[in-house]
PDB file of N, CA and C in Angstrom:
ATOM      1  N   UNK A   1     273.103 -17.230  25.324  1.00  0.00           N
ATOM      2  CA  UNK A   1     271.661 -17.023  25.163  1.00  0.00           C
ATOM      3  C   UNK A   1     270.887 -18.082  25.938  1.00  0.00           C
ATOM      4  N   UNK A   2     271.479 -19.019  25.967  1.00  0.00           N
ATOM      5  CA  UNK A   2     270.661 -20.526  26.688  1.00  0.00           C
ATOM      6  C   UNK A   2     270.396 -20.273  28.349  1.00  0.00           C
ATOM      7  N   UNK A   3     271.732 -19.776  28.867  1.00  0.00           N
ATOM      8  CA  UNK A   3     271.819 -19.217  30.122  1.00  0.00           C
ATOM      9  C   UNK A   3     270.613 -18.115  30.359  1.00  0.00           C
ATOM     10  N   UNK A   4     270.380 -17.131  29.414  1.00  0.00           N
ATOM     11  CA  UNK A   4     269.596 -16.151  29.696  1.00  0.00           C
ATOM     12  C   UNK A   4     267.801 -16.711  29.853  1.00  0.00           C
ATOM     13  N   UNK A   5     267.982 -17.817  28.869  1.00  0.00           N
ATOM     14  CA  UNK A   5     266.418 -17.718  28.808  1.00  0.00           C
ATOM     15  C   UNK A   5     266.176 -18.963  30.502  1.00  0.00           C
ATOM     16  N   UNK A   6     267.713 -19.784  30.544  1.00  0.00           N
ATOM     17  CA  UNK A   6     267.104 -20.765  31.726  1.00  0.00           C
ATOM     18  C   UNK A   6     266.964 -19.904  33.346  1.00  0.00           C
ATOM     19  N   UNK A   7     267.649 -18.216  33.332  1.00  0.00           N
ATOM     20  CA  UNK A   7     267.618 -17.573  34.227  1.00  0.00           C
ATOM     21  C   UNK A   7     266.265 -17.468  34.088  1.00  0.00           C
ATOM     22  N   UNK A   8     265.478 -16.414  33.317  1.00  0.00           N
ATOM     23  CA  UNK A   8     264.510 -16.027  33.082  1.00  0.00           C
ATOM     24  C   UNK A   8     262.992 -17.300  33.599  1.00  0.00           C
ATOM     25  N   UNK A   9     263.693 -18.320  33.010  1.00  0.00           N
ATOM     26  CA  UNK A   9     262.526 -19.157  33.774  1.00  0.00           C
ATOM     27  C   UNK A   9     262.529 -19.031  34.791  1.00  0.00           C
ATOM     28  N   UNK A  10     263.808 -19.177  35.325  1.00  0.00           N
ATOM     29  CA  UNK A  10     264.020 -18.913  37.045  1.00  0.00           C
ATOM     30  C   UNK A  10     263.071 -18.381  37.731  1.00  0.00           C
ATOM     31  N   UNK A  11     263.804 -17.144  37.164  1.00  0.00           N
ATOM     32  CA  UNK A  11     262.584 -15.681  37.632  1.00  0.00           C
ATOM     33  C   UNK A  11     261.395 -15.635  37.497  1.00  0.00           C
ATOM     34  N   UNK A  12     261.385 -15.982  36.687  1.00  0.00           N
ATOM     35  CA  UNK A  12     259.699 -16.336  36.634  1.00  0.00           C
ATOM     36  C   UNK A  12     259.034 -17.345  37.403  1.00  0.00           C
ATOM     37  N   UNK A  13     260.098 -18.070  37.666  1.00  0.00           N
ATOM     38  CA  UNK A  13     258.723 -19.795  38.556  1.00  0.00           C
ATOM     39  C   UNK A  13     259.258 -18.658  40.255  1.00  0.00           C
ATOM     40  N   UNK A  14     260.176 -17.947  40.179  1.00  0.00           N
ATOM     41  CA  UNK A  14     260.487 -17.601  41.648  1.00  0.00           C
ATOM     42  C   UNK A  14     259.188 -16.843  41.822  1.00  0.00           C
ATOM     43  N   UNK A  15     259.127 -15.590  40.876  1.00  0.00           N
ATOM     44  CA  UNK A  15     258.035 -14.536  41.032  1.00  0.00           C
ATOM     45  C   UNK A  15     256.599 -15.546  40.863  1.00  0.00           C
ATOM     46  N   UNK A  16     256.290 -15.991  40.674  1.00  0.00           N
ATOM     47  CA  UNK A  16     254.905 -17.186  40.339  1.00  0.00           C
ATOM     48  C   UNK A  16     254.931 -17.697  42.119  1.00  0.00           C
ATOM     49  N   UNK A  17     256.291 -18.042  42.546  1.00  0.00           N
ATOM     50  CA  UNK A  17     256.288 -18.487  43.731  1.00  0.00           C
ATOM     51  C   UNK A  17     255.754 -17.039  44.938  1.00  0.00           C
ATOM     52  N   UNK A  18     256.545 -16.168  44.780  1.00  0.00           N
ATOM     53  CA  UNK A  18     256.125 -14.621  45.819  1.00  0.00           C
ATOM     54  C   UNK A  18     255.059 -14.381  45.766  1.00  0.00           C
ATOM     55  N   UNK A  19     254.489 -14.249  44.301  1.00  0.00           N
ATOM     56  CA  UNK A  19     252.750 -13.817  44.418  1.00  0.00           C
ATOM     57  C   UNK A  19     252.070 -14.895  45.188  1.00  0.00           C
ATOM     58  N   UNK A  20     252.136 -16.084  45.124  1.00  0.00           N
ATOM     59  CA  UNK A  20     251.178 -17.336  45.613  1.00  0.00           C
ATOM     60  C   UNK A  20     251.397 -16.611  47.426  1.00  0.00           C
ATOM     61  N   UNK A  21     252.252 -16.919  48.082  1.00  0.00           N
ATOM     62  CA  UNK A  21     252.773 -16.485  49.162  1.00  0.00           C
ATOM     63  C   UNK A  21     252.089 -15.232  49.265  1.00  0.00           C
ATOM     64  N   UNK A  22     252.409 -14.009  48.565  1.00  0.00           N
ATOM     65  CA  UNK A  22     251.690 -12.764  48.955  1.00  0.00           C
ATOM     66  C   UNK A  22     250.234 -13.132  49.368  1.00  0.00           C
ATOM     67  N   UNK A  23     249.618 -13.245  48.247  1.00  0.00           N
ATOM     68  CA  UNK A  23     248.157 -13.818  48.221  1.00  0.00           C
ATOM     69  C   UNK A  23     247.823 -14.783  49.101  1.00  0.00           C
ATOM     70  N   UNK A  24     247.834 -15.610  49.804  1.00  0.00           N
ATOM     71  CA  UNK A  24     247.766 -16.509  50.188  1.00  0.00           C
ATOM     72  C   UNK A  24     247.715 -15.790  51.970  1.00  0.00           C
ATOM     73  N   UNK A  25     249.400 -15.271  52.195  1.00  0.00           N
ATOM     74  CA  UNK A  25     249.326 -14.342  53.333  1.00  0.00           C
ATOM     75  C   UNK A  25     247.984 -13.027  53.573  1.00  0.00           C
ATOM     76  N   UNK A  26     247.748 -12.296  52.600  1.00  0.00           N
ATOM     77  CA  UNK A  26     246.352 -11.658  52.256  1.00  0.00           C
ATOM     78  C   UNK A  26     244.977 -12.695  52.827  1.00  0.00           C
ATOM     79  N   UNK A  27     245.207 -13.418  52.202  1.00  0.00           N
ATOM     80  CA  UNK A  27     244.124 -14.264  52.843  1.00  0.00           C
ATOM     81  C   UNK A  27     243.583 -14.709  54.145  1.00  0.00           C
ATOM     82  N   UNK A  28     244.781 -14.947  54.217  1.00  0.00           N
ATOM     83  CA  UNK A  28     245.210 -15.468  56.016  1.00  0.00           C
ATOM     84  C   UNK A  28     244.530 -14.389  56.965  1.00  0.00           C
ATOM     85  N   UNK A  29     245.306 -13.245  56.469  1.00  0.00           N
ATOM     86  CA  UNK A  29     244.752 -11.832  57.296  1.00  0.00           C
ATOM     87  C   UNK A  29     243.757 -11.461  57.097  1.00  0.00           C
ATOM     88  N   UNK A  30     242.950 -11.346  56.161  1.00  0.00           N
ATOM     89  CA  UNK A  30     241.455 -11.477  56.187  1.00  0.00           C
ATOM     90  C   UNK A  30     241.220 -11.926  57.071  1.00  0.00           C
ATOM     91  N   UNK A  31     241.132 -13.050  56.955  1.00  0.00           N
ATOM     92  CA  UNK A  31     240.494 -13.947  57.720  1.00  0.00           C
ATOM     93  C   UNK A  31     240.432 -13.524  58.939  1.00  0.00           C
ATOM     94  N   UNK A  32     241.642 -13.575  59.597  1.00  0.00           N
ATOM     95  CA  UNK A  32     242.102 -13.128  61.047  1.00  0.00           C
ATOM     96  C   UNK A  32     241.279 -11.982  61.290  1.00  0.00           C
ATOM     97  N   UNK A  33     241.461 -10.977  60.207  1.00  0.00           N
ATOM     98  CA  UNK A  33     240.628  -9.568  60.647  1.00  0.00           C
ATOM     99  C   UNK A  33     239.173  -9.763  60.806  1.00  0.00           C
ATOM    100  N   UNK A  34     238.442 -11.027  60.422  1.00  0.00           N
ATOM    101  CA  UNK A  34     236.852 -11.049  60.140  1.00  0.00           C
ATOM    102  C   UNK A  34     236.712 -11.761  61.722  1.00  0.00           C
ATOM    103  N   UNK A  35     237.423 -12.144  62.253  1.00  0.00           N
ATOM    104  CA  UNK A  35     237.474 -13.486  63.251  1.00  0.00           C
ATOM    105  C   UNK A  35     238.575 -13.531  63.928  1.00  0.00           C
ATOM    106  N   UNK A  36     239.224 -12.489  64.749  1.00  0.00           N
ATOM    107  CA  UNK A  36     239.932 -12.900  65.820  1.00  0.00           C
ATOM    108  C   UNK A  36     240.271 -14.137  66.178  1.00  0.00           C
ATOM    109  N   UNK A  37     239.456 -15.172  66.750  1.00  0.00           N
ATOM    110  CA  UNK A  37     239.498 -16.115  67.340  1.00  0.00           C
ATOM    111  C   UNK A  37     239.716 -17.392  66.443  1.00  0.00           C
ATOM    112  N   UNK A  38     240.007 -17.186  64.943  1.00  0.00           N
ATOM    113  CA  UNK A  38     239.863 -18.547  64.038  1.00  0.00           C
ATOM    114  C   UNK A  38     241.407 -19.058  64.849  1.00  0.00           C
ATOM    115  N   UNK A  39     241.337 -20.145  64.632  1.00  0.00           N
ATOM    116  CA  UNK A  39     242.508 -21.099  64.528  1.00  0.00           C
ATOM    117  C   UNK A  39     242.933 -21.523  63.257  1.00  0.00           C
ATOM    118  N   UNK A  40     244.212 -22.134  63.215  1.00  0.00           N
ATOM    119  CA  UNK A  40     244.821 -22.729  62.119  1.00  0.00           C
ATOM    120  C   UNK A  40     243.742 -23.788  61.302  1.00  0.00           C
ATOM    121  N   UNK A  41     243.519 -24.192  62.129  1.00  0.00           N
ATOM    122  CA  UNK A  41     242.129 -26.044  61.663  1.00  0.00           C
ATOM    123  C   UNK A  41     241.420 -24.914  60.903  1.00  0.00           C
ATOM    124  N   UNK A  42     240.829 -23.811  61.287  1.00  0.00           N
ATOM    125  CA  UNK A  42     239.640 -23.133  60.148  1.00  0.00           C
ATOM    126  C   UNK A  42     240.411 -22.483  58.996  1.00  0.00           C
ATOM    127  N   UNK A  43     241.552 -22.107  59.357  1.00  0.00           N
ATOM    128  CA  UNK A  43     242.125 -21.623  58.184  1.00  0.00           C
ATOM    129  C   UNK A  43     242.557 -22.659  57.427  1.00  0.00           C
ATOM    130  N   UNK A  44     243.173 -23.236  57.424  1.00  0.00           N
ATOM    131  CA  UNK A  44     243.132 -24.535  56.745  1.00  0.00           C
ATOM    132  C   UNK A  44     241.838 -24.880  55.980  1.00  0.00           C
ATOM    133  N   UNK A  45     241.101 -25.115  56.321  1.00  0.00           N
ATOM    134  CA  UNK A  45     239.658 -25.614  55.740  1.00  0.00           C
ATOM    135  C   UNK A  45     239.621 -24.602  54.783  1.00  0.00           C
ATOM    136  N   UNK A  46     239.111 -23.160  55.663  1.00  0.00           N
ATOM    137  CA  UNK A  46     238.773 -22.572  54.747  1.00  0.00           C
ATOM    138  C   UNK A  46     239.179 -22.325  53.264  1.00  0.00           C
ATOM    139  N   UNK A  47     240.812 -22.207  53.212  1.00  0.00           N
ATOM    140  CA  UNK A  47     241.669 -21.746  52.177  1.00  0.00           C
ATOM    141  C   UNK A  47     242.317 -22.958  51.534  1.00  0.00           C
ATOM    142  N   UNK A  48     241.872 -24.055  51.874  1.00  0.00           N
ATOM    143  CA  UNK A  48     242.211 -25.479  51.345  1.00  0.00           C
ATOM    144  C   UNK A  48     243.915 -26.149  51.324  1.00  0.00           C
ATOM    145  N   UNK A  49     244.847 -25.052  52.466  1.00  0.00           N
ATOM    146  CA  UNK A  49     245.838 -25.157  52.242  1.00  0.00           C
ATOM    147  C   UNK A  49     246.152 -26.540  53.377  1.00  0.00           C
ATOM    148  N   UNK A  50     247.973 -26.420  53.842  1.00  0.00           N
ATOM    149  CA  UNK A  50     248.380 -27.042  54.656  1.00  0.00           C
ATOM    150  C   UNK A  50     248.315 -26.266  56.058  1.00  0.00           C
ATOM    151  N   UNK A  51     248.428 -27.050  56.637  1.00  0.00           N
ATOM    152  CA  UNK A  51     249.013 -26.339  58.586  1.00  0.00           C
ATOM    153  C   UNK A  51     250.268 -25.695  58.284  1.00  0.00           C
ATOM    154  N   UNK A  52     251.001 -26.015  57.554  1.00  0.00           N
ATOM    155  CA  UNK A  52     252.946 -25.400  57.266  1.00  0.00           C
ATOM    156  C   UNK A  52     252.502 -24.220  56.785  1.00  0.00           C
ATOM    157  N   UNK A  53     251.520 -24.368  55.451  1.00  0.00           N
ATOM    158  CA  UNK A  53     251.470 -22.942  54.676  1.00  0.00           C
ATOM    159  C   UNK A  53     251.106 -21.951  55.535  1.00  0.00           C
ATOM    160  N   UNK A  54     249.873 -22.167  56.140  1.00  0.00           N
ATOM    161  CA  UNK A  54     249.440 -21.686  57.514  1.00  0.00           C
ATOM    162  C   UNK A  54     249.989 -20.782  58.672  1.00  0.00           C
ATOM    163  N   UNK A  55     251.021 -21.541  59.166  1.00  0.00           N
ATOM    164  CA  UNK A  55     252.061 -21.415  59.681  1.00  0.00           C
ATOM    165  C   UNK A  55     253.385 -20.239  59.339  1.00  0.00           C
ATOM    166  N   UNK A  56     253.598 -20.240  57.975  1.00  0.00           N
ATOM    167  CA  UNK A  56     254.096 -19.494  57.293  1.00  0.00           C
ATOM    168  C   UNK A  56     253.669 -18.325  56.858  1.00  0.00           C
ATOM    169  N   UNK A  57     252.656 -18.073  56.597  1.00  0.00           N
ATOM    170  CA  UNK A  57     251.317 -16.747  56.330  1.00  0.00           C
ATOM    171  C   UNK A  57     251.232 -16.348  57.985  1.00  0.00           C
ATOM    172  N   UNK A  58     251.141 -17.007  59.076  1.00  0.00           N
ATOM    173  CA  UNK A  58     251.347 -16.412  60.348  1.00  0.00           C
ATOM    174  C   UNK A  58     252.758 -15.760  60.683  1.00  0.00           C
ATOM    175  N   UNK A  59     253.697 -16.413  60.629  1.00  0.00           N
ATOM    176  CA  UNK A  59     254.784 -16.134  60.882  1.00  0.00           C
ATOM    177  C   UNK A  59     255.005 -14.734  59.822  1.00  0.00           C
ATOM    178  N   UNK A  60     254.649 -14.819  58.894  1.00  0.00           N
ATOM    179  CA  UNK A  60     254.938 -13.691  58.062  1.00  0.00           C
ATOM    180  C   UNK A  60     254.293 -11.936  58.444  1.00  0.00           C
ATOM    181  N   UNK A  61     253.058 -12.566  58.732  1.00  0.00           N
ATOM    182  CA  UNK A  61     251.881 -11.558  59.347  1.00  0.00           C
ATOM    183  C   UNK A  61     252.940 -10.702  61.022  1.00  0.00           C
ATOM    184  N   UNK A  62     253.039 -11.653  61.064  1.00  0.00           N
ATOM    185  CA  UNK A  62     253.636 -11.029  62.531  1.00  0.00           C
ATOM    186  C   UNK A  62     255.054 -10.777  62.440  1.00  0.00           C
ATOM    187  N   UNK A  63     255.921 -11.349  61.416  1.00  0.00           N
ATOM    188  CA  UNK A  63     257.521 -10.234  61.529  1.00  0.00           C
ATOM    189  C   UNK A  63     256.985  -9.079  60.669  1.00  0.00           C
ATOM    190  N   UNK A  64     255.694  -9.007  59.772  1.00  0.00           N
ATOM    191  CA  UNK A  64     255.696  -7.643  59.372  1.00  0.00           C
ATOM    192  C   UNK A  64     255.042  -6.520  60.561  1.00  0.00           C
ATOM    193  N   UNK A  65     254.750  -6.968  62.027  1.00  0.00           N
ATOM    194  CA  UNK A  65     253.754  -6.358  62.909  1.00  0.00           C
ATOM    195  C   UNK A  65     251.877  -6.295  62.594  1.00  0.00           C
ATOM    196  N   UNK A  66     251.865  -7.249  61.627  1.00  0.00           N
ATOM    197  CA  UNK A  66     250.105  -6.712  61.461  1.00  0.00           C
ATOM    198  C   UNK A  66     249.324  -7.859  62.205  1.00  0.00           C
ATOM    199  N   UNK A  67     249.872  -8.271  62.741  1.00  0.00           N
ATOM    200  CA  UNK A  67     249.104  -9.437  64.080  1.00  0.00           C
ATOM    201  C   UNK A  67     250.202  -9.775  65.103  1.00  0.00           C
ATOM    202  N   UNK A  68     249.041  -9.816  66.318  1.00  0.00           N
ATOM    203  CA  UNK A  68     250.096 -10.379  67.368  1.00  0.00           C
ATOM    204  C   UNK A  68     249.193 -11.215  68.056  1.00  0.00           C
ATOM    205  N   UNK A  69     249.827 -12.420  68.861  1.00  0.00           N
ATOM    206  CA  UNK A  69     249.022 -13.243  69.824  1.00  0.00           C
ATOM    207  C   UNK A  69     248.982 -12.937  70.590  1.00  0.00           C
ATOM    208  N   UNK A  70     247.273 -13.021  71.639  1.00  0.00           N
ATOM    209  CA  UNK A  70     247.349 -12.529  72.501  1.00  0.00           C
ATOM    210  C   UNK A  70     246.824 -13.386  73.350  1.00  0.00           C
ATOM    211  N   UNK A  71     247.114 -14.231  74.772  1.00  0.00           N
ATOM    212  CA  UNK A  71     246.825 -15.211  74.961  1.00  0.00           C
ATOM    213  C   UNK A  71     247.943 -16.395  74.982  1.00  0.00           C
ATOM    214  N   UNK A  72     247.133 -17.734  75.048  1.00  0.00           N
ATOM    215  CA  UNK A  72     247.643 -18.713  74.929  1.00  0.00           C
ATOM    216  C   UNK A  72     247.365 -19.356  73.436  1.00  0.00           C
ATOM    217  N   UNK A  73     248.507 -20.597  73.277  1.00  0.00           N
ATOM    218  CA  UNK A  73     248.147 -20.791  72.253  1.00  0.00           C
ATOM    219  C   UNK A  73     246.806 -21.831  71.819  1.00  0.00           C
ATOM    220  N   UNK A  74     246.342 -22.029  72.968  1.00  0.00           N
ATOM    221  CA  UNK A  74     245.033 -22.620  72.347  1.00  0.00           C
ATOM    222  C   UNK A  74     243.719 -21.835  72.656  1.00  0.00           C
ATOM    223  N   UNK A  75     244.072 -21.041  73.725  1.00  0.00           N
ATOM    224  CA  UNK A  75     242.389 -20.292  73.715  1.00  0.00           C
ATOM    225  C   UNK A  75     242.701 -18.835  73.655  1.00  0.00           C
ATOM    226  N   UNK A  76     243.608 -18.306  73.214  1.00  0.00           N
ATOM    227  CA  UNK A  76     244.199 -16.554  72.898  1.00  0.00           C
ATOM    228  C   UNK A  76     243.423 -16.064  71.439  1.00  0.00           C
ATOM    229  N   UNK A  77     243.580 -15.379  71.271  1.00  0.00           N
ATOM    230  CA  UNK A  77     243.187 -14.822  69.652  1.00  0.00           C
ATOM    231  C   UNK A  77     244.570 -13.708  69.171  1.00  0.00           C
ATOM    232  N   UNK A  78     243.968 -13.326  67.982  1.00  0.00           N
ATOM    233  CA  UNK A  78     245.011 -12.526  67.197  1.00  0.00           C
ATOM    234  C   UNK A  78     244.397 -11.261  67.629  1.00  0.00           C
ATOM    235  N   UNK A  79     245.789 -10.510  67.530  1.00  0.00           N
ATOM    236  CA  UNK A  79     245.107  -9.182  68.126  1.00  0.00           C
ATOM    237  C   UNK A  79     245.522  -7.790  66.374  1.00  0.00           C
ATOM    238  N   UNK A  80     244.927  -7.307  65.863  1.00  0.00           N
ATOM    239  CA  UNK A  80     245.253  -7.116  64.368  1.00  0.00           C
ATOM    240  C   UNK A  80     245.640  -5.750  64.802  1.00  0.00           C
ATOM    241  N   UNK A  81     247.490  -5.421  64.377  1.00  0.00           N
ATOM    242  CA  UNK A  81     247.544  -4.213  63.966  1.00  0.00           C
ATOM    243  C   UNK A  81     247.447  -3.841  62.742  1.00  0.00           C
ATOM    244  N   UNK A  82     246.346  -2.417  62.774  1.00  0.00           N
ATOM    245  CA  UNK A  82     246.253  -1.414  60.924  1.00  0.00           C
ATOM    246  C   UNK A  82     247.446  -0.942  61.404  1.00  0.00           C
TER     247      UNK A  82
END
């Protein structure tokens, strides 16, 4: 029984962990969709996170295909696939 309930926390701080990430990635893409041209520095600000988290909500956005860079990486923008 001890095992079951210390899994269950598990699962639970894991799933507590996916939603933050989901949400967070949601955000990101907003953003991107309102503003092509934001950079990481505004997303950051805006969403009060890190450059890594950042980073990670990008990287995520784009192995699912719903953004791609287009450009360079300092004066390119996101290009948003619906």
């Amino acid at each position: 029984i001890a095992k079951i309930g210390i899994a269950n926390k598990y699962l639970k701080k894991r799933t507590e962990k996916s939603t933050e990430i989901i949400e967070r990635t949601e955000k990101v893409w907003k953003l991107i969709c309102e503003n092509p041209n934001i950079t990481q520095a505004s997303i950051m600000e805006k969403l009060g996170i890190s450059r890594k988290k950042v980073q990670l909500s990008l990287e995520k956005l784009i192995d699912d295909g719903k953004i791609e860079r287009v450009g360079s990486d300092r004066s390119g923008s996101w290009k948003v696939n619906v």
